[in-house]
Short mmCIF file of C-alpha atoms and ligand atoms in Angstrom, two decimals:
data_model
loop_
_atom_site.label_atom_id
_atom_site.label_comp_id
_atom_site.label_asym_id
_atom_site.label_seq_id
_atom_site.Cartn_x
_atom_site.Cartn_y
_atom_site.Cartn_z
CA MET A 1 116.69 111.75 85.99
CA ARG A 2 113.67 114.05 86.15
CA ASN A 3 112.05 113.11 89.45
CA ILE A 4 114.32 112.40 92.37
CA LEU A 5 113.68 111.73 96.06
CA VAL A 6 116.39 112.13 98.69
CA THR A 7 115.75 111.15 102.32
CA GLY A 8 118.06 112.67 104.90
CA GLY A 9 118.78 115.49 102.46
CA ALA A 10 119.35 118.08 105.22
CA GLY A 11 122.21 115.99 106.59
CA PHE A 12 125.89 115.97 105.75
CA ILE A 13 126.07 113.51 102.86
CA GLY A 14 122.43 114.03 101.85
CA SER A 15 122.83 117.78 101.32
CA ASN A 16 126.06 117.37 99.33
CA LEU A 17 124.23 114.77 97.24
CA THR A 18 121.10 116.90 96.78
CA LEU A 19 123.05 119.95 95.65
CA GLU A 20 125.17 117.88 93.25
CA LEU A 21 122.01 116.28 91.78
CA GLN A 22 120.54 119.76 91.33
CA ALA A 23 123.72 120.87 89.51
CA ARG A 24 123.85 117.78 87.29
CA TYR A 25 120.11 117.68 86.51
CA PRO A 26 118.96 121.32 86.59
CA GLU A 27 115.58 120.40 85.10
CA ALA A 28 114.85 117.67 87.65
CA ARG A 29 112.21 117.94 90.36
CA ILE A 30 113.97 117.00 93.57
CA VAL A 31 112.18 116.27 96.84
CA VAL A 32 113.98 116.04 100.16
CA VAL A 33 112.37 114.25 103.11
CA ASP A 34 114.00 114.98 106.46
CA ASP A 35 112.79 115.34 110.03
CA PHE A 36 115.78 117.52 111.00
CA ARG A 37 116.64 115.45 114.06
CA SER A 38 120.31 115.79 113.18
CA GLY A 39 120.22 117.67 109.87
CA ASP A 40 120.26 121.43 109.44
CA PHE A 41 118.40 123.67 107.01
CA LYS A 42 121.63 125.64 106.49
CA ASN A 43 123.03 122.68 104.54
CA LEU A 44 120.32 123.18 101.92
CA ARG A 45 120.92 126.85 101.24
CA GLY A 46 120.69 127.22 97.47
CA PHE A 47 118.36 124.23 97.06
CA ARG A 48 115.49 125.07 94.68
CA GLY A 49 113.41 121.92 95.20
CA ASP A 50 110.77 120.76 97.65
CA VAL A 51 111.40 119.88 101.31
CA VAL A 52 109.01 117.58 103.17
CA ALA A 53 109.49 117.74 106.94
CA GLY A 54 108.73 114.17 107.92
CA ASP A 55 109.98 111.11 109.74
CA VAL A 56 110.47 108.34 107.17
CA SER A 57 109.55 105.67 109.71
CA ARG A 58 106.17 107.25 110.44
CA LEU A 59 105.36 108.94 107.14
CA ASP A 60 102.33 107.72 105.17
CA TRP A 61 104.22 107.55 101.89
CA ALA A 62 101.16 106.91 99.71
CA GLU A 63 99.27 109.85 101.23
CA GLN A 64 102.30 112.15 100.94
CA PHE A 65 103.25 111.36 97.35
CA GLY A 66 100.08 109.83 95.87
CA ASP A 67 100.87 108.15 92.56
CA ARG A 68 103.91 110.30 91.86
CA VAL A 69 106.60 108.24 90.18
CA PHE A 70 110.26 108.88 90.95
CA ASP A 71 113.13 107.93 88.64
CA GLY A 72 115.40 107.32 91.59
CA ILE A 73 115.31 107.31 95.38
CA PHE A 74 118.37 107.99 97.51
CA HIS A 75 117.76 106.90 101.09
CA LEU A 76 120.16 108.44 103.58
CA ALA A 77 117.85 109.28 106.50
CA SER A 78 119.04 107.51 109.61
CA ILE A 79 119.98 108.03 113.20
CA THR A 80 123.68 108.59 112.65
CA ASP A 81 124.97 109.02 116.18
CA THR A 82 126.44 105.58 116.86
CA THR A 83 126.47 106.28 120.60
CA VAL A 84 122.63 106.24 120.72
CA HIS A 85 122.09 102.90 122.43
CA ASP A 86 118.28 102.96 122.64
CA GLN A 87 117.76 99.71 120.76
CA PHE A 88 114.09 100.21 119.96
CA LEU A 89 114.66 103.73 118.66
CA GLN A 90 117.64 102.83 116.44
CA VAL A 91 116.00 99.75 114.97
CA HIS A 92 112.53 101.25 114.65
CA ASP A 93 113.47 104.53 113.03
CA ASN A 94 116.22 103.17 110.79
CA VAL A 95 114.62 99.91 109.68
CA GLU A 96 110.90 100.78 109.56
CA GLY A 97 111.71 103.88 107.53
CA PHE A 98 113.40 101.71 104.93
CA ARG A 99 110.60 99.14 104.98
CA ARG A 100 108.00 101.84 104.29
CA LEU A 101 110.14 103.35 101.55
CA LEU A 102 110.54 99.97 99.83
CA ALA A 103 106.78 99.38 100.00
CA PHE A 104 106.27 102.75 98.29
CA ALA A 105 108.94 102.09 95.63
CA GLU A 106 107.94 98.49 94.84
CA PRO A 107 104.91 99.04 92.53
CA ASN A 108 107.01 101.12 90.09
CA GLN A 109 110.24 99.27 90.87
CA THR A 110 111.90 102.63 91.41
CA PRO A 111 115.68 102.20 91.71
CA VAL A 112 116.74 102.72 95.33
CA VAL A 113 120.22 103.58 96.56
CA TYR A 114 120.48 103.41 100.34
CA ALA A 115 123.12 104.16 102.93
CA SER A 116 124.49 101.08 104.61
CA SER A 117 127.69 101.38 106.63
CA ALA A 118 131.17 100.00 107.13
CA ALA A 119 130.04 99.61 110.74
CA THR A 120 128.32 96.39 109.60
CA TYR A 121 131.81 94.80 109.47
CA GLY A 122 132.29 95.33 113.19
CA MET A 123 135.72 94.78 114.71
CA ALA A 124 137.00 92.51 111.91
CA GLY A 125 140.54 93.47 110.94
CA GLY A 126 142.09 93.60 107.47
CA LYS A 127 140.52 94.88 104.27
CA GLN A 128 136.75 94.78 104.46
CA VAL A 129 135.12 92.89 101.59
CA GLU A 130 131.38 93.00 100.86
CA ASP A 131 130.85 89.24 101.13
CA GLN A 132 132.31 88.81 104.61
CA ALA A 133 129.85 88.02 107.38
CA PRO A 134 128.36 91.07 109.12
CA ALA A 135 129.47 91.50 112.74
CA PRO A 136 127.70 94.59 114.09
CA ALA A 137 129.24 95.76 117.36
CA ASN A 138 126.51 98.28 118.25
CA VAL A 139 122.81 98.69 117.59
CA TYR A 140 123.38 101.36 114.93
CA ALA A 141 125.42 98.85 112.92
CA PHE A 142 122.82 96.16 113.63
CA SER A 143 120.11 98.40 112.13
CA LYS A 144 122.20 98.82 108.96
CA VAL A 145 122.58 95.04 108.66
CA GLN A 146 118.77 94.85 108.71
CA LEU A 147 118.63 97.27 105.76
CA ASP A 148 121.00 95.02 103.81
CA ASN A 149 118.90 91.97 104.74
CA LEU A 150 115.64 93.65 103.68
CA ALA A 151 117.10 94.78 100.35
CA ARG A 152 118.61 91.37 99.64
CA GLU A 153 115.30 89.66 100.33
CA GLN A 154 113.38 92.11 98.10
CA ALA A 155 115.95 91.76 95.32
CA ALA A 156 115.64 87.98 95.40
CA ARG A 157 111.86 88.30 94.95
CA ASN A 158 112.13 91.08 92.32
CA PRO A 159 115.23 90.45 90.19
CA ALA A 160 114.44 93.35 87.83
CA TRP A 161 114.22 95.92 90.64
CA ARG A 162 117.53 97.58 91.57
CA MET A 163 118.34 98.21 95.23
CA VAL A 164 121.91 99.19 95.92
CA GLY A 165 123.39 99.55 99.40
CA LEU A 166 126.55 101.56 99.86
CA ARG A 167 128.75 100.77 102.83
CA TYR A 168 130.10 104.21 103.54
CA PHE A 169 133.37 104.23 105.45
CA ASN A 170 134.48 107.33 107.44
CA VAL A 171 133.14 110.23 105.42
CA TYR A 172 134.53 113.75 105.86
CA GLY A 173 134.06 117.06 104.07
CA PRO A 174 131.98 120.23 103.82
CA ARG A 175 128.53 120.44 105.50
CA GLU A 176 129.31 118.17 108.45
CA VAL A 177 129.58 120.95 111.06
CA HIS A 178 126.04 120.30 112.38
CA LYS A 179 127.03 116.77 113.43
CA LYS A 180 129.06 118.20 116.32
CA ALA A 181 130.58 115.26 118.28
CA ALA A 182 129.44 112.84 115.55
CA ALA A 183 131.31 114.78 112.81
CA SER A 184 134.41 113.17 111.31
CA MET A 185 137.63 112.89 113.32
CA ILE A 186 139.29 114.92 110.56
CA TYR A 187 136.98 117.83 111.37
CA GLN A 188 137.37 117.37 115.16
CA LEU A 189 141.16 117.35 114.89
CA TYR A 190 141.11 120.36 112.54
CA LEU A 191 139.05 122.34 115.09
CA GLN A 192 141.42 121.52 117.95
CA MET A 193 144.52 122.37 115.94
CA LYS A 194 142.98 125.51 114.52
CA ALA A 195 142.46 126.65 118.12
CA GLY A 196 146.18 126.04 118.77
CA LYS A 197 145.52 122.97 120.95
CA ARG A 198 147.33 119.65 120.72
CA PRO A 199 145.09 117.16 118.85
CA ARG A 200 143.68 114.48 121.17
CA VAL A 201 143.46 110.87 119.92
CA PHE A 202 143.22 107.45 121.51
CA ARG A 203 146.54 105.91 122.52
CA ALA A 204 148.83 105.74 120.52
CA GLY A 205 147.26 107.22 117.42
CA GLU A 206 147.85 104.07 115.38
CA HIS A 207 144.20 103.11 114.84
CA CYS A 208 143.62 103.22 111.09
CA ARG A 209 140.58 104.41 109.20
CA ASP A 210 139.48 104.50 105.61
CA PHE A 211 138.57 108.18 105.43
CA VAL A 212 136.60 108.93 102.27
CA TYR A 213 135.98 112.42 100.95
CA VAL A 214 132.33 113.36 100.56
CA LYS A 215 132.88 114.34 96.91
CA ASP A 216 133.79 110.71 96.11
CA VAL A 217 130.86 109.49 98.22
CA VAL A 218 128.42 111.66 96.25
CA ALA A 219 129.92 110.56 92.92
CA LEU A 220 129.59 106.87 93.78
CA THR A 221 126.09 107.32 95.21
CA ILE A 222 124.88 108.87 91.94
CA ARG A 223 126.70 106.21 89.91
CA ALA A 224 124.98 103.50 91.99
CA ALA A 225 121.56 104.63 90.75
CA THR A 226 122.43 103.05 87.40
CA ALA A 227 124.05 99.91 88.80
CA PRO A 228 123.53 96.87 86.60
CA ARG A 229 122.30 94.77 89.53
CA SER A 230 121.18 94.95 93.14
CA GLY A 231 123.73 94.41 95.87
CA VAL A 232 125.98 96.07 98.41
CA PHE A 233 129.13 97.94 97.50
CA ASN A 234 131.88 99.41 99.64
CA CYS A 235 132.26 103.17 99.46
CA GLY A 236 135.65 104.17 100.80
CA SER A 237 138.89 105.67 99.55
CA GLY A 238 140.45 102.21 99.51
CA VAL A 239 143.28 103.52 101.69
CA ALA A 240 143.73 103.16 105.48
CA ILE A 241 145.59 105.90 107.32
CA SER A 242 146.32 106.29 111.02
CA PHE A 243 145.19 109.19 113.19
CA ASN A 244 148.87 110.14 113.53
CA GLU A 245 149.03 110.44 109.72
CA VAL A 246 145.87 112.57 109.71
CA ILE A 247 147.47 114.89 112.27
CA ALA A 248 150.61 115.11 110.14
CA ALA A 249 148.50 116.00 107.07
CA LEU A 250 146.60 118.66 109.03
CA ASN A 251 149.85 120.12 110.39
CA GLY A 252 151.05 120.35 106.78
CA CYS A 253 147.87 122.12 105.63
CA LEU A 254 147.75 124.50 108.59
CA GLY A 255 151.48 125.20 108.77
CA THR A 256 151.58 124.01 112.41
CA ALA A 257 153.74 121.47 114.27
CA LEU A 258 151.32 120.35 116.96
CA GLU A 259 152.04 116.99 118.57
CA ALA A 260 149.31 114.49 119.38
CA GLU A 261 148.11 114.13 122.96
CA TYR A 262 147.18 110.51 123.63
CA MET A 263 144.32 109.40 125.89
CA ASP A 264 142.82 106.07 126.99
CA ASN A 265 139.99 104.65 124.90
CA PRO A 266 136.74 104.29 126.91
CA PHE A 267 135.00 102.57 123.96
CA ALA A 268 137.61 99.86 123.49
CA HIS A 269 134.97 97.07 123.61
CA PHE A 270 133.27 98.28 120.40
CA TYR A 271 135.96 100.35 118.73
CA GLN A 272 137.16 99.38 115.26
CA SER A 273 140.96 99.47 115.24
CA PHE A 274 141.35 99.24 111.47
CA THR A 275 139.03 99.90 108.54
CA GLN A 276 139.90 99.76 104.86
CA ALA A 277 137.46 99.33 102.03
CA ASP A 278 138.17 96.83 99.32
CA MET A 279 136.99 98.91 96.36
CA GLY A 280 137.36 96.07 93.84
CA ARG A 281 133.63 95.47 93.42
CA ALA A 282 132.80 99.15 92.88
CA ARG A 283 135.64 99.36 90.35
CA ALA A 284 134.63 96.21 88.47
CA GLU A 285 130.85 96.61 88.46
CA LEU A 286 130.26 100.36 88.76
CA ASP A 287 133.41 101.49 86.97
CA PHE A 288 134.21 103.70 89.94
CA THR A 289 137.63 104.59 91.30
CA PRO A 290 137.92 107.16 94.10
CA ALA A 291 139.40 110.41 92.83
CA TRP A 292 140.48 111.77 96.22
CA THR A 293 143.37 110.24 98.14
CA PRO A 294 143.30 111.14 101.86
CA ALA A 295 146.10 113.70 101.31
CA LEU A 296 144.24 115.42 98.45
CA GLY A 297 140.86 115.27 100.21
CA ILE A 298 142.16 116.65 103.51
CA ALA A 299 143.93 119.49 101.68
CA ASP A 300 140.79 120.35 99.69
CA TYR A 301 138.63 120.23 102.83
CA VAL A 302 140.99 122.39 104.88
CA ARG A 303 141.08 124.93 102.03
CA SER A 304 137.27 125.16 102.12
CA LEU A 305 137.21 125.44 105.95
CA GLU A 306 139.88 128.13 105.89
CA ALA A 307 137.96 130.06 103.24
CA GLN A 308 134.96 130.21 105.62
CA SER A 309 136.91 131.18 108.76
N1 NAD B 401 129.11 110.12 107.71
C1 NAD B 401 129.62 108.90 107.72
O1 NAD B 401 130.83 108.74 107.93
C2 NAD B 401 128.74 107.71 107.46
C3 NAD B 401 129.33 106.43 107.52
C4 NAD B 401 128.53 105.32 107.29
C5 NAD B 401 127.20 105.46 106.97
N2 NAD B 401 126.64 106.71 106.94
C6 NAD B 401 125.23 106.80 106.62
O2 NAD B 401 125.04 107.83 105.66
C7 NAD B 401 123.79 108.46 105.87
C8 NAD B 401 123.97 109.96 106.00
O3 NAD B 401 124.77 110.22 107.14
P1 NAD B 401 125.34 111.67 107.47
O4 NAD B 401 126.75 111.50 107.87
O5 NAD B 401 125.00 112.59 106.37
O6 NAD B 401 124.55 112.02 108.80
P2 NAD B 401 123.52 113.23 109.16
O7 NAD B 401 123.13 112.99 110.57
O8 NAD B 401 124.14 114.52 108.83
O9 NAD B 401 122.32 112.98 108.17
C9 NAD B 401 121.21 112.15 108.47
C10 NAD B 401 119.97 112.92 108.09
O10 NAD B 401 118.83 112.08 108.25
C11 NAD B 401 117.83 112.79 108.95
N3 NAD B 401 117.00 111.78 109.63
C12 NAD B 401 117.39 110.91 110.60
N4 NAD B 401 116.40 110.08 110.90
C13 NAD B 401 115.33 110.44 110.12
C14 NAD B 401 114.01 109.95 109.97
N5 NAD B 401 113.57 108.90 110.67
N6 NAD B 401 113.20 110.55 109.07
C15 NAD B 401 113.63 111.60 108.32
N7 NAD B 401 114.89 112.10 108.42
C16 NAD B 401 115.72 111.52 109.32
C17 NAD B 401 118.57 113.72 109.87
O11 NAD B 401 117.80 114.82 110.28
C18 NAD B 401 119.73 114.14 108.97
O12 NAD B 401 119.42 115.25 108.17
C19 NAD B 401 123.17 107.80 107.09
O13 NAD B 401 122.29 106.78 106.67
C20 NAD B 401 124.38 107.21 107.80
O14 NAD B 401 124.02 106.12 108.62
C21 NAD B 401 127.39 107.83 107.17
#
């Protein structure tokens, strides 16, 4: 890949992706588009490419990039705080940004990899499989379902054009500090425990999540750019672990014995109690198997956090 565009490249996953692309393709020209509403320039320290400060849902793509042809577009820009309930804002900024990007990519049929979300599965229990019906429980998830719908419709009209959506599960890892309250629970619990406090989780700590390490997320996102067909793919670790198990892993890494403090869940009406990605499709069609189990990923992440503190 010689010409690459990354939207949302100042964010958590986007910056990890951008810096990995730069390392893998040192000759490539990489452009990041980000409006910094939740991202942070500090995530892009060491980036040698071009940064366009722009809102993807308002940008005039043709004016900005002219007839420049990209070999691949990675679209991660999105409102990512799921507690933003302004329905117009979430749907406008997330969906119109993607619509404009697709209109720009269509003439050259530039391969597009975009961030969908496990949130599209809603409250459904059990292993989440790509073909199950979407059941968005909040407007953020609803906006991601619209991305999947738009891509599916475009793919049906343009069978040769590849558009791949990745349903990221709960991503954790370096460069998420700027997300503050929206950062992963693994980071939140680490911070509390590092400060010597008992880690606070919703009663009784048995909600399960598929926590996926950002290094696996980046690897699958790059792999998806050469997918043989359009479609959506889960992007998780394939393993569900409870918050109690996360706390146990963090205690092990930090050498502490802090017990969980349980609290009532104020978001019970739209809170997923169990998420686990079925990674069968990614394995079969993209030849991808996650390299980081939760235990290995948490240990690697804590090592990097401790090295900075
Ligand atoms: N982190 C997760 O666990 C997770 C899970 C599921 C899906 N996702 C998706 O992955 C993508 C990246 O998420 P993240 O965790 O890195 O979050 P993030 O908030 O760190 O990154 C999002 C980036 O997009 C930028 N942005 C937002 N709206 C924009 C707009 N209209 N125009 C230009 N830039 C804009 C922000 O400034 C930020 O840099 C998002 O699409 C998110 O919905 C993330």
